[in-house]
Amino acid sequence: MPFRKLVLLGALIWFGISCNTKDDPEPAAPAKPSTFTLSSLDVNGAFSGYEYTDVSLKPNLRFTFSSALSDASLASGLTFVANSGEKVPFSATLEDGDSTIVIVPTGNLQFLNAYTVSATSALKSKSNATLANAVTLSLHTQLDSTDKFPVITDDALLTLVQQQTFKYFWDFAHPVSGLARERNSSGDVVTSGGSGFGIMTIPVAIERKFITRTAGLERMQKITAFLKDKTQKFHGAFPHWLNGGTGSVVPFSEKDNGADLVETSFLIQGLLTARQYFNANNAAEAKLRADITAIWEGVEWDWFTKNDEKVLYWHWGPTFGWDMNHQIRGWNESLITYVLAASSPTHSISKEVYDKGWANSGGLKNGNSYFNIPLPLGEPYGGPLFFSHYSFLGLNPTGLQDQYAAYFTQNKNHTLINYNYCIANPRAFYGYSDQCWGLTASDIPAGYNANSPASDKGVITPTAALSSFPYTPAESMKALKFFYYKLGDKMWGEYGFRDAFSLKDLWFADSYLAIDQGPIIIMIENHRSGLPWKLFMTNPEVKSGLKKLGFTSPNIN
């Protein structure tokens, strides 16, 4: 083949190969990821999700991602903020081939505070990929375990608590009537039941030398004169709330604008206790006793059986009559209502009303055990602890029993069930322990709740454990020391312990409630000396009423 043809053939071959090469696409380079993700995280070496409690004040936070990170994006891609909105200074360093961020606050965080740490979409990888999903951690720092006040003897601490709490009823009482305001923000609104508790604290305060007997008598004269002559009553019974300056009803709710028989019984319990204390043979104390007797004998307990039904009714009013239709049946805080109704020398109820109404023909019995502790009466786990307090401020449960229960056993076991529930902490609320316990009705964040094992919102109420001193002295003292020494900077104030707190929510009430403050003073005194029990149980009418209902007790023989 001529050389010219060989050259041409070679050129054609080369051209074909070249054209074929250009027609075939080059293999694509691997696509660079547009996002990256979190691979793991830990707080102080442990992982428990995205919420952490009891965190140290200088925690070590590690976020590990699926890609190496751009150091330049750390400042804009990480945030560390306190619950107040204040930014927390921190250091952020890269490890593990720049895929792990180690975050440490520059200074110490604050005790019992909430913080949020976030990695946002502004965080970039070295290849400029974006974090697919923001990561947010919630941190609750630990409790400051140092004592907030100097340590004093247990006896001195009990006295201090009683004296400070008594100021709610003494210093903060309504200036016109001397009655107890419903709460520290209630203005002129006073409470009949809470005032009964406040009245019971006056003999305690005199005996503990917080006030003089003369001052206590003068306050009682002011209170009884107001109750007897100025207060609006309904068949002798008092409303739940009233105006402390005028004595007129303040509706508790739309239809609750008349008599409240249970609140009335708390008031009468206090008045009868005071009547037994002010027993001097002089005109002033004799007049006080006579005024109390007139108030007591004016309550038409039997009328509240609503045309002789075999049960007492809680409410009646001139506007709505019996519309609320709330029968008083046990087990709850209202045993004292039936005892006083049976004890009345003027308007007494029969034992049949007690058996069919309060005891619901035996329906108030429980008989089950919780935490291996038998509960004679009431709802599962016993309900809120005020069930074992309000009726027993004056009514001594020691040795008291009837066909339904032995009442010291009932109250002690109820308290121990509440205590053991808080230790078991089945809902894993932060802070519950053998020194931080006690569920009863109180303020909660943004509301009010009858706290109990069946309705547990993570809120501890000091009155629950402190008013249980007669039943659980060791457990209650441990709680008192925790509330005072460890939480005192947040919970101890002008009128003793504030109403409630939640370590879970880092919430501390700023409120004081009469019905929670009063039992603290009274039940601590029943634990120390038994004075309120001794006074109330010496009332001859009460002894007769208890016997009429079938109770036995060494205190009524």
Coordinates of C-alpha atoms in Angstrom, one line a residue:
M1 CA 0.0 0.0 0.0
P2 CA 1.4 3.3 -1.0
F3 CA 2.8 5.4 2.0
R4 CA 0.2 8.1 1.3
K5 CA -2.7 5.7 1.9
L6 CA -1.2 4.4 5.1
V7 CA -0.9 7.9 6.5
L8 CA -4.5 8.6 5.6
L9 CA -5.7 5.4 7.2
G10 CA -3.8 6.2 10.4
A11 CA -5.3 9.7 10.4
L12 CA -8.8 8.3 10.0
I13 CA -8.3 5.8 12.8
W14 CA -7.0 8.5 15.1
F15 CA -9.9 10.8 14.3
G16 CA -12.4 8.1 15.0
I17 CA -10.9 7.3 18.4
S18 CA -10.7 10.9 19.2
C19 CA -14.4 11.5 18.2
N20 CA -15.5 8.4 20.1
T21 CA -13.7 9.6 23.2
K22 CA -15.3 13.0 23.1
D23 CA -18.8 11.5 22.5
D24 CA -18.5 9.3 25.7
P25 CA -19.1 11.5 28.9
E26 CA -16.3 11.5 31.5
P27 CA -17.2 9.7 34.8
A28 CA -18.8 12.2 37.3
A29 CA -16.9 13.1 40.4
P30 CA -18.6 11.9 43.7
A31 CA -21.3 14.4 44.8
K32 CA -20.3 16.4 47.8
P33 CA -23.0 16.0 50.6
S34 CA -25.2 19.1 51.0
T35 CA -26.0 18.3 54.7
F36 CA -24.5 16.5 57.7
T37 CA -26.0 15.2 60.9
L38 CA -25.4 14.6 64.6
S39 CA -23.8 11.3 65.3
S40 CA -23.7 11.4 69.1
L41 CA -23.6 13.6 72.1
D42 CA -22.9 13.5 75.8
V43 CA -23.0 15.7 78.9
N44 CA -20.2 15.1 81.3
G45 CA -19.5 11.7 79.6
A46 CA -23.1 10.4 79.7
F47 CA -26.0 10.4 77.2
S48 CA -29.6 10.6 78.4
G49 CA -31.5 12.3 75.6
Y50 CA -31.8 16.0 75.2
E51 CA -32.8 17.0 78.7
Y52 CA -30.4 16.9 81.7
T53 CA -31.0 17.6 85.3
D54 CA -28.6 17.9 88.3
V55 CA -25.9 19.2 85.9
S56 CA -22.6 20.5 87.4
L57 CA -21.9 24.2 87.2
K58 CA -19.1 23.7 84.6
P59 CA -20.4 20.9 82.3
N60 CA -18.4 19.4 79.4
L61 CA -20.7 19.0 76.4
R62 CA -19.6 17.0 73.3
F63 CA -21.4 17.0 70.0
T64 CA -20.1 14.6 67.3
F65 CA -21.2 15.0 63.7
S66 CA -21.0 13.0 60.5
S67 CA -18.6 15.5 58.9
A68 CA -15.6 17.5 59.8
L69 CA -16.6 21.0 60.8
S70 CA -15.6 24.5 59.7
D71 CA -13.9 26.2 62.6
A72 CA -15.1 29.6 61.3
S73 CA -18.8 28.6 61.7
L74 CA -18.6 27.8 65.4
A75 CA -19.3 31.3 66.6
S76 CA -22.4 31.7 64.6
G77 CA -23.6 28.1 64.7
L78 CA -23.6 27.6 68.5
T79 CA -25.7 29.2 71.2
F80 CA -25.6 28.9 75.1
V81 CA -28.4 30.8 76.8
A82 CA -29.8 31.0 80.3
N83 CA -33.6 30.8 80.9
S84 CA -33.5 34.6 81.6
G85 CA -32.3 35.1 78.0
E86 CA -28.8 36.0 79.1
K87 CA -26.1 34.7 76.8
V88 CA -23.5 32.4 78.5
P89 CA -19.9 32.8 77.5
F90 CA -18.3 29.5 76.5
S91 CA -15.4 28.0 74.7
A92 CA -15.8 25.6 71.7
T93 CA -13.0 23.4 70.5
L94 CA -12.8 20.8 67.7
E95 CA -11.5 17.2 68.2
D96 CA -11.6 13.8 66.5
G97 CA -10.6 15.2 63.1
D98 CA -12.7 18.3 63.7
S99 CA -16.0 16.2 63.7
T100 CA -16.5 16.7 67.5
I101 CA -17.2 20.0 69.2
V102 CA -16.4 20.3 73.0
I103 CA -18.3 23.1 74.6
V104 CA -17.5 24.3 78.1
P105 CA -18.9 27.5 79.8
T106 CA -16.2 30.0 80.5
G107 CA -17.4 30.6 84.1
N108 CA -19.5 28.6 86.5
L109 CA -23.2 28.4 85.8
Q110 CA -25.7 29.3 88.5
F111 CA -27.3 26.7 90.9
L112 CA -30.8 25.6 90.1
N113 CA -31.1 27.3 86.8
A114 CA -32.1 26.3 83.3
Y115 CA -30.0 26.7 80.2
T116 CA -30.3 25.8 76.5
V117 CA -27.4 24.9 74.3
S118 CA -28.0 24.7 70.6
A119 CA -26.2 23.8 67.4
T120 CA -28.1 25.6 64.6
S121 CA -28.2 25.5 60.8
A122 CA -25.5 28.2 60.7
L123 CA -23.0 25.4 61.6
K124 CA -21.1 24.3 58.5
S125 CA -18.9 21.5 57.5
K126 CA -15.5 22.0 55.9
S127 CA -17.2 21.3 52.6
N128 CA -19.7 24.0 53.4
A129 CA -22.5 21.5 54.0
T130 CA -25.3 22.5 56.4
L131 CA -26.5 20.8 59.6
A132 CA -29.6 18.9 58.6
N133 CA -31.4 19.3 61.9
A134 CA -30.7 21.7 64.7
V135 CA -29.7 20.1 68.0
T136 CA -30.9 21.6 71.3
L137 CA -30.0 20.5 74.8
S138 CA -31.9 21.5 78.0
L139 CA -29.7 21.7 81.1
H140 CA -31.0 22.1 84.7
T141 CA -28.1 22.7 87.1
Q142 CA -27.7 21.1 90.4
L143 CA -28.9 22.2 93.8
D144 CA -26.5 24.2 96.1
S145 CA -26.0 21.8 98.9
T146 CA -24.5 24.3 101.3
D147 CA -26.5 25.4 104.3
K148 CA -28.3 28.8 103.7
F149 CA -28.6 29.6 107.4
P150 CA -26.6 28.7 110.6
V151 CA -27.4 25.3 111.9
I152 CA -29.5 25.4 115.2
T153 CA -30.9 22.7 117.4
D154 CA -34.0 20.8 116.2
D155 CA -36.1 22.2 119.0
A156 CA -35.0 25.8 118.2
L157 CA -35.8 25.2 114.5
L158 CA -39.3 24.0 115.3
T159 CA -39.8 27.1 117.4
L160 CA -38.5 29.4 114.7
V161 CA -40.8 27.8 112.1
Q162 CA -43.8 28.3 114.4
Q163 CA -42.9 31.9 115.3
Q164 CA -42.2 33.0 111.7
T165 CA -45.3 31.3 110.3
F166 CA -47.5 32.8 113.0
K167 CA -46.7 36.2 111.6
Y168 CA -49.0 35.4 108.8
F169 CA -52.0 35.3 111.1
W170 CA -50.8 38.0 113.5
D171 CA -49.0 40.7 111.5
F172 CA -51.0 40.1 108.3
A173 CA -54.4 39.7 109.7
H174 CA -57.2 42.0 108.4
P175 CA -57.0 45.2 110.5
V176 CA -60.7 45.5 110.9
S177 CA -61.8 42.0 111.7
G178 CA -58.6 40.3 112.8
L179 CA -59.5 37.4 110.4
A180 CA -57.0 35.7 108.2
R181 CA -56.6 36.8 104.6
E182 CA -57.1 33.9 102.1
R183 CA -53.6 34.5 100.7
N184 CA -50.9 37.2 100.8
S185 CA -52.4 38.9 97.7
S186 CA -56.1 38.8 98.8
G187 CA -56.6 42.3 100.0
D188 CA -59.9 42.5 101.9
V189 CA -60.8 38.9 101.2
V190 CA -60.6 36.7 104.3
T191 CA -61.3 33.0 104.7
S192 CA -63.5 31.4 107.3
G193 CA -61.7 28.1 107.5
G194 CA -58.3 29.6 107.4
S195 CA -59.3 32.0 110.1
G196 CA -60.3 29.0 112.2
F197 CA -56.8 27.7 111.8
G198 CA -55.4 31.1 112.7
I199 CA -57.5 31.2 115.8
M200 CA -56.0 27.9 116.9
T201 CA -52.5 29.4 116.6
I202 CA -53.2 32.1 119.2
P203 CA -53.0 29.7 122.3
V204 CA -49.8 28.2 120.8
A205 CA -48.3 31.7 120.4
I206 CA -49.1 32.7 123.9
E207 CA -47.6 29.5 125.4
R208 CA -44.5 29.9 123.2
K209 CA -44.3 33.6 124.3
F210 CA -44.6 35.0 120.8
I211 CA -47.3 37.2 122.1
T212 CA -48.8 38.0 125.5
R213 CA -52.1 36.5 126.8
T214 CA -53.5 40.1 127.0
A215 CA -52.7 40.6 123.3
G216 CA -54.1 37.3 122.3
L217 CA -57.3 38.0 124.2
E218 CA -57.7 41.4 122.6
R219 CA -57.3 39.8 119.1
M220 CA -59.9 37.1 120.0
Q221 CA -62.3 39.7 121.2
K222 CA -62.0 41.6 117.9
I223 CA -62.5 38.4 115.9
T224 CA -65.5 37.1 117.8
A225 CA -67.3 40.5 117.9
F226 CA -66.9 40.7 114.1
L227 CA -68.1 37.1 113.6
K228 CA -71.0 37.5 115.9
D229 CA -72.3 40.9 115.0
K230 CA -71.1 41.9 111.5
T231 CA -70.6 38.7 109.5
Q232 CA -73.2 37.6 107.0
K233 CA -74.4 34.1 108.0
F234 CA -76.8 31.6 106.5
H235 CA -78.7 29.4 109.1
G236 CA -75.8 30.2 111.4
A237 CA -73.1 28.9 108.9
F238 CA -70.4 31.1 107.4
P239 CA -69.4 31.6 103.7
H240 CA -66.1 30.4 102.5
W241 CA -64.9 33.9 101.7
L242 CA -66.0 37.2 103.1
N243 CA -65.0 40.8 103.2
G244 CA -62.8 41.4 106.2
G245 CA -63.9 45.0 106.6
T246 CA -67.6 44.6 106.1
G247 CA -68.5 41.0 106.8
S248 CA -70.4 40.5 103.6
V249 CA -70.0 37.5 101.4
V250 CA -67.4 37.4 98.7
P251 CA -68.5 34.6 96.3
F252 CA -66.0 31.7 96.1
S253 CA -67.6 30.8 92.7
E254 CA -70.8 31.9 90.9
K255 CA -73.1 29.6 92.9
D256 CA -70.9 29.4 96.0
N257 CA -72.1 32.7 97.5
G258 CA -73.8 31.5 100.7
A259 CA -73.0 29.0 103.4
D260 CA -70.0 26.6 103.3
L261 CA -70.5 24.1 106.1
V262 CA -67.0 22.5 105.9
E263 CA -65.3 25.9 106.1
T264 CA -67.7 26.7 109.0
S265 CA -66.6 23.6 110.8
F266 CA -62.9 24.6 110.5
L267 CA -63.8 28.0 112.0
I268 CA -65.8 26.4 114.8
Q269 CA -63.0 24.0 115.6
G270 CA -60.7 27.0 116.2
L271 CA -63.3 28.9 118.2
L272 CA -63.9 25.9 120.5
T273 CA -60.2 25.5 121.0
A274 CA -59.9 29.1 122.0
R275 CA -62.9 28.9 124.3
Q276 CA -61.2 26.2 126.3
Y277 CA -57.9 28.1 126.5
F278 CA -59.3 31.4 127.7
N279 CA -60.8 29.9 130.9
A280 CA -59.8 32.6 133.4
N281 CA -62.4 33.6 136.0
N282 CA -62.7 37.2 134.9
A283 CA -65.3 39.3 133.0
A284 CA -63.3 39.6 129.8
E285 CA -62.6 36.0 129.2
A286 CA -66.0 35.0 130.4
K287 CA -67.5 37.3 127.8
L288 CA -65.3 35.8 125.1
R289 CA -66.4 32.3 126.0
A290 CA -70.1 33.4 125.9
D291 CA -69.6 35.0 122.5
I292 CA -68.0 31.8 121.1
T293 CA -70.8 29.7 122.5
A294 CA -73.4 31.9 120.9
I295 CA -71.7 31.5 117.5
W296 CA -71.3 27.8 118.0
E297 CA -74.8 27.2 119.0
G298 CA -76.2 29.3 116.2
V299 CA -75.0 27.0 113.5
E300 CA -78.0 24.9 112.2
W301 CA -76.1 21.8 111.4
D302 CA -79.2 19.6 111.1
W303 CA -80.8 22.1 108.6
F304 CA -78.0 21.2 106.2
T305 CA -79.4 17.6 105.8
K306 CA -81.7 19.2 103.2
N307 CA -85.1 18.1 104.4
D308 CA -83.8 15.3 106.6
E309 CA -81.8 13.5 104.0
K310 CA -79.3 11.2 105.7
V311 CA -76.3 13.2 104.6
L312 CA -74.9 16.7 105.2
Y313 CA -74.7 19.2 102.3
W314 CA -71.7 21.4 101.8
H315 CA -73.3 24.5 100.3
W316 CA -76.5 26.5 100.5
G317 CA -77.2 30.1 99.4
P318 CA -80.2 32.4 99.2
T319 CA -79.8 32.9 95.5
F320 CA -79.1 29.3 94.2
G321 CA -80.4 27.3 97.2
W322 CA -79.0 23.7 97.0
D323 CA -78.0 24.0 93.3
M324 CA -74.4 23.0 94.0
N325 CA -75.7 19.7 95.3
H326 CA -72.4 18.7 97.0
Q327 CA -73.0 16.0 99.6
I328 CA -70.3 15.7 102.2
R329 CA -69.1 12.1 102.1
G330 CA -65.8 10.6 103.2
W331 CA -63.0 10.0 103.2
N332 CA -61.6 13.6 102.9
E333 CA -61.0 16.5 105.1
S334 CA -64.5 16.8 106.5
L335 CA -64.7 14.3 109.4
I336 CA -64.7 17.3 111.8
T337 CA -67.9 18.6 110.1
Y338 CA -69.8 15.5 111.1
V339 CA -68.2 15.4 114.6
L340 CA -69.3 19.0 115.3
A341 CA -72.7 18.4 113.7
A342 CA -73.2 15.5 116.1
S343 CA -71.8 17.5 119.0
S344 CA -74.1 20.6 118.6
P345 CA -76.2 21.2 121.7
T346 CA -78.8 23.0 119.6
H347 CA -78.9 21.5 116.1
S348 CA -77.4 18.0 116.3
I349 CA -77.5 15.3 113.7
S350 CA -78.1 11.6 114.3
K351 CA -75.6 8.7 114.1
E352 CA -77.6 7.6 111.1
V353 CA -76.6 10.7 109.2
Y354 CA -73.0 9.9 110.0
D355 CA -73.2 6.3 109.0
K356 CA -75.2 6.7 105.8
G357 CA -73.8 10.1 104.8
W358 CA -70.2 10.5 105.9
A359 CA -69.4 6.8 105.9
N360 CA -71.6 6.1 102.9
S361 CA -72.7 2.9 104.6
G362 CA -69.1 1.7 104.7
G363 CA -68.2 2.9 101.2
L364 CA -65.4 5.1 102.6
K365 CA -63.3 2.0 103.3
N366 CA -60.2 1.1 101.3
G367 CA -58.4 -1.9 102.9
N368 CA -55.7 -2.1 100.2
S369 CA -52.0 -1.8 100.8
Y370 CA -49.6 0.6 99.0
F371 CA -45.8 0.2 99.4
N372 CA -46.8 -2.7 101.8
I373 CA -48.6 -0.1 104.0
P374 CA -52.3 -0.9 104.7
L375 CA -54.7 2.0 104.1
P376 CA -58.0 1.6 106.1
L377 CA -60.0 4.5 104.4
G378 CA -60.1 6.6 101.3
E379 CA -59.0 6.7 97.7
P380 CA -56.1 4.8 96.3
Y381 CA -52.8 6.0 97.9
G382 CA -54.8 8.1 100.3
G383 CA -55.2 11.4 98.4
P384 CA -53.7 14.8 99.3
L385 CA -52.2 14.9 102.8
F386 CA -54.5 17.7 104.1
F387 CA -57.1 14.9 104.6
S388 CA -55.0 13.8 107.6
H389 CA -54.5 17.4 108.8
Y390 CA -57.5 19.7 108.8
S391 CA -59.9 17.6 110.9
F392 CA -57.2 16.6 113.2
L393 CA -55.9 20.0 114.2
G394 CA -58.1 19.7 117.2
L395 CA -59.5 16.2 117.0
N396 CA -56.9 14.0 118.5
P397 CA -56.5 10.8 116.5
T398 CA -54.4 9.1 119.2
G399 CA -56.4 6.1 120.4
L400 CA -59.4 7.4 118.5
Q401 CA -61.4 4.8 116.6
D402 CA -64.9 3.7 115.6
Q403 CA -66.3 0.9 113.5
Y404 CA -64.6 2.2 110.4
A405 CA -61.0 2.8 111.4
A406 CA -58.3 3.5 114.0
Y407 CA -57.6 7.1 113.1
F408 CA -54.0 7.5 114.1
T409 CA -53.2 4.4 112.0
Q410 CA -55.2 5.9 109.2
N411 CA -53.3 9.2 109.3
K412 CA -49.9 7.7 109.9
N413 CA -50.2 5.2 107.1
H414 CA -51.6 7.8 104.7
T415 CA -48.5 9.9 105.4
L416 CA -46.1 7.0 105.0
I417 CA -47.7 6.1 101.7
N418 CA -47.2 9.7 100.5
Y419 CA -43.6 9.7 101.7
N420 CA -42.8 6.3 100.1
Y421 CA -44.5 7.4 96.8
C422 CA -42.1 10.4 96.7
I423 CA -39.1 8.2 97.3
A424 CA -40.2 5.7 94.6
N425 CA -40.9 8.7 92.3
P426 CA -42.6 6.7 89.5
R427 CA -42.9 9.7 87.3
A428 CA -39.2 10.5 87.7
F429 CA -39.7 14.1 88.8
Y430 CA -36.4 15.8 89.6
G431 CA -35.7 16.4 93.3
Y432 CA -38.1 13.9 95.0
S433 CA -36.4 12.1 97.8
D434 CA -36.6 11.0 101.4
Q435 CA -35.9 14.7 102.4
C436 CA -37.9 16.4 99.6
W437 CA -41.4 15.0 99.9
G438 CA -45.0 15.9 100.6
L439 CA -48.0 16.1 98.2
T440 CA -51.1 18.1 99.1
A441 CA -53.3 20.9 97.7
S442 CA -51.3 24.0 96.9
D443 CA -50.3 26.5 94.2
I444 CA -48.6 25.0 91.2
P445 CA -47.0 26.8 88.2
A446 CA -49.9 28.8 86.7
G447 CA -52.6 27.4 88.9
Y448 CA -53.7 25.3 91.9
N449 CA -54.0 21.6 92.3
A450 CA -54.9 19.0 94.9
N451 CA -51.5 17.3 94.6
S452 CA -51.4 13.6 95.5
P453 CA -50.0 10.4 94.1
A454 CA -53.0 10.2 91.8
S455 CA -52.5 13.9 90.7
D456 CA -48.8 14.5 90.8
K457 CA -47.5 17.6 89.0
G458 CA -44.0 17.5 90.3
V459 CA -44.8 20.1 93.1
I460 CA -43.7 19.7 96.7
T461 CA -45.7 21.6 99.3
P462 CA -43.9 22.2 102.7
T463 CA -47.1 22.1 104.7
A464 CA -47.6 18.4 103.7
A465 CA -44.5 17.1 105.5
L466 CA -44.5 19.7 108.2
S467 CA -48.1 19.3 109.3
S468 CA -47.4 15.5 109.5
F469 CA -45.0 15.8 112.4
P470 CA -47.3 13.9 114.8
Y471 CA -47.4 11.0 112.4
T472 CA -43.9 10.9 111.0
P473 CA -41.6 12.9 113.2
A474 CA -38.3 11.7 111.8
E475 CA -39.3 11.9 108.2
S476 CA -40.9 15.3 108.7
M477 CA -37.8 16.7 110.5
K478 CA -35.6 15.5 107.6
A479 CA -37.9 17.4 105.2
L480 CA -37.9 20.5 107.4
K481 CA -34.1 20.6 107.5
F482 CA -34.0 20.3 103.7
F483 CA -36.6 23.0 103.2
Y484 CA -34.9 25.4 105.6
Y485 CA -31.1 24.8 105.2
K486 CA -30.9 23.7 101.5
L487 CA -33.8 25.7 100.0
G488 CA -34.1 28.5 102.5
D489 CA -32.7 31.1 100.1
K490 CA -35.6 30.4 97.8
M491 CA -38.4 29.2 100.1
W492 CA -38.0 30.9 103.5
G493 CA -39.6 34.4 103.8
E494 CA -41.5 36.9 105.9
Y495 CA -44.3 34.4 106.9
G496 CA -42.3 31.2 107.0
F497 CA -42.1 28.8 104.1
R498 CA -43.7 29.9 100.8
D499 CA -46.5 27.7 99.6
A500 CA -44.8 25.3 97.2
F501 CA -42.0 24.6 94.8
S502 CA -41.0 22.4 91.9
L503 CA -37.4 21.5 91.3
K504 CA -38.5 19.9 88.1
D505 CA -39.8 23.2 86.8
L506 CA -37.3 25.3 88.8
W507 CA -40.4 27.1 90.2
F508 CA -40.7 28.6 93.7
A509 CA -44.1 30.1 94.7
D510 CA -44.1 33.7 96.0
S511 CA -47.5 33.0 97.8
Y512 CA -48.6 32.2 101.3
L513 CA -52.0 30.6 101.9
A514 CA -53.8 30.6 105.3
I515 CA -55.0 27.0 105.0
D516 CA -51.5 25.9 104.4
Q517 CA -49.7 28.1 107.0
G518 CA -52.0 27.3 109.9
P519 CA -51.6 23.5 110.1
I520 CA -47.8 23.9 110.2
I521 CA -48.0 25.8 113.5
I522 CA -50.8 23.7 115.0
M523 CA -49.6 20.2 114.0
I524 CA -46.0 21.0 115.1
E525 CA -47.4 22.0 118.4
N526 CA -49.5 18.8 118.6
H527 CA -46.2 16.9 118.0
R528 CA -44.3 19.0 120.7
S529 CA -46.9 19.4 123.5
G530 CA -50.3 18.2 122.2
L531 CA -51.7 21.6 123.3
P532 CA -54.3 22.1 120.5
W533 CA -55.5 18.5 120.9
K534 CA -55.8 18.8 124.7
L535 CA -57.8 22.0 124.4
F536 CA -60.2 20.9 121.7
M537 CA -60.8 17.5 123.3
T538 CA -61.8 19.0 126.6
N539 CA -64.9 20.5 125.1
P540 CA -67.8 18.6 126.8
E541 CA -70.0 18.9 123.7
V542 CA -67.3 17.3 121.6
K543 CA -66.9 14.4 124.0
S544 CA -70.7 13.8 123.9
G545 CA -70.8 14.0 120.1
L546 CA -68.0 11.5 119.6
K547 CA -69.6 9.1 121.9
K548 CA -72.9 9.6 120.1
L549 CA -71.2 8.6 116.8
G550 CA -69.7 5.5 118.4
F551 CA -66.1 6.7 118.8
T552 CA -63.9 5.5 121.6
S553 CA -60.8 7.4 122.8
P554 CA -58.8 7.8 126.0
N555 CA -59.5 11.5 125.6
I556 CA -63.3 11.3 125.9
N557 CA -63.7 9.1 128.9

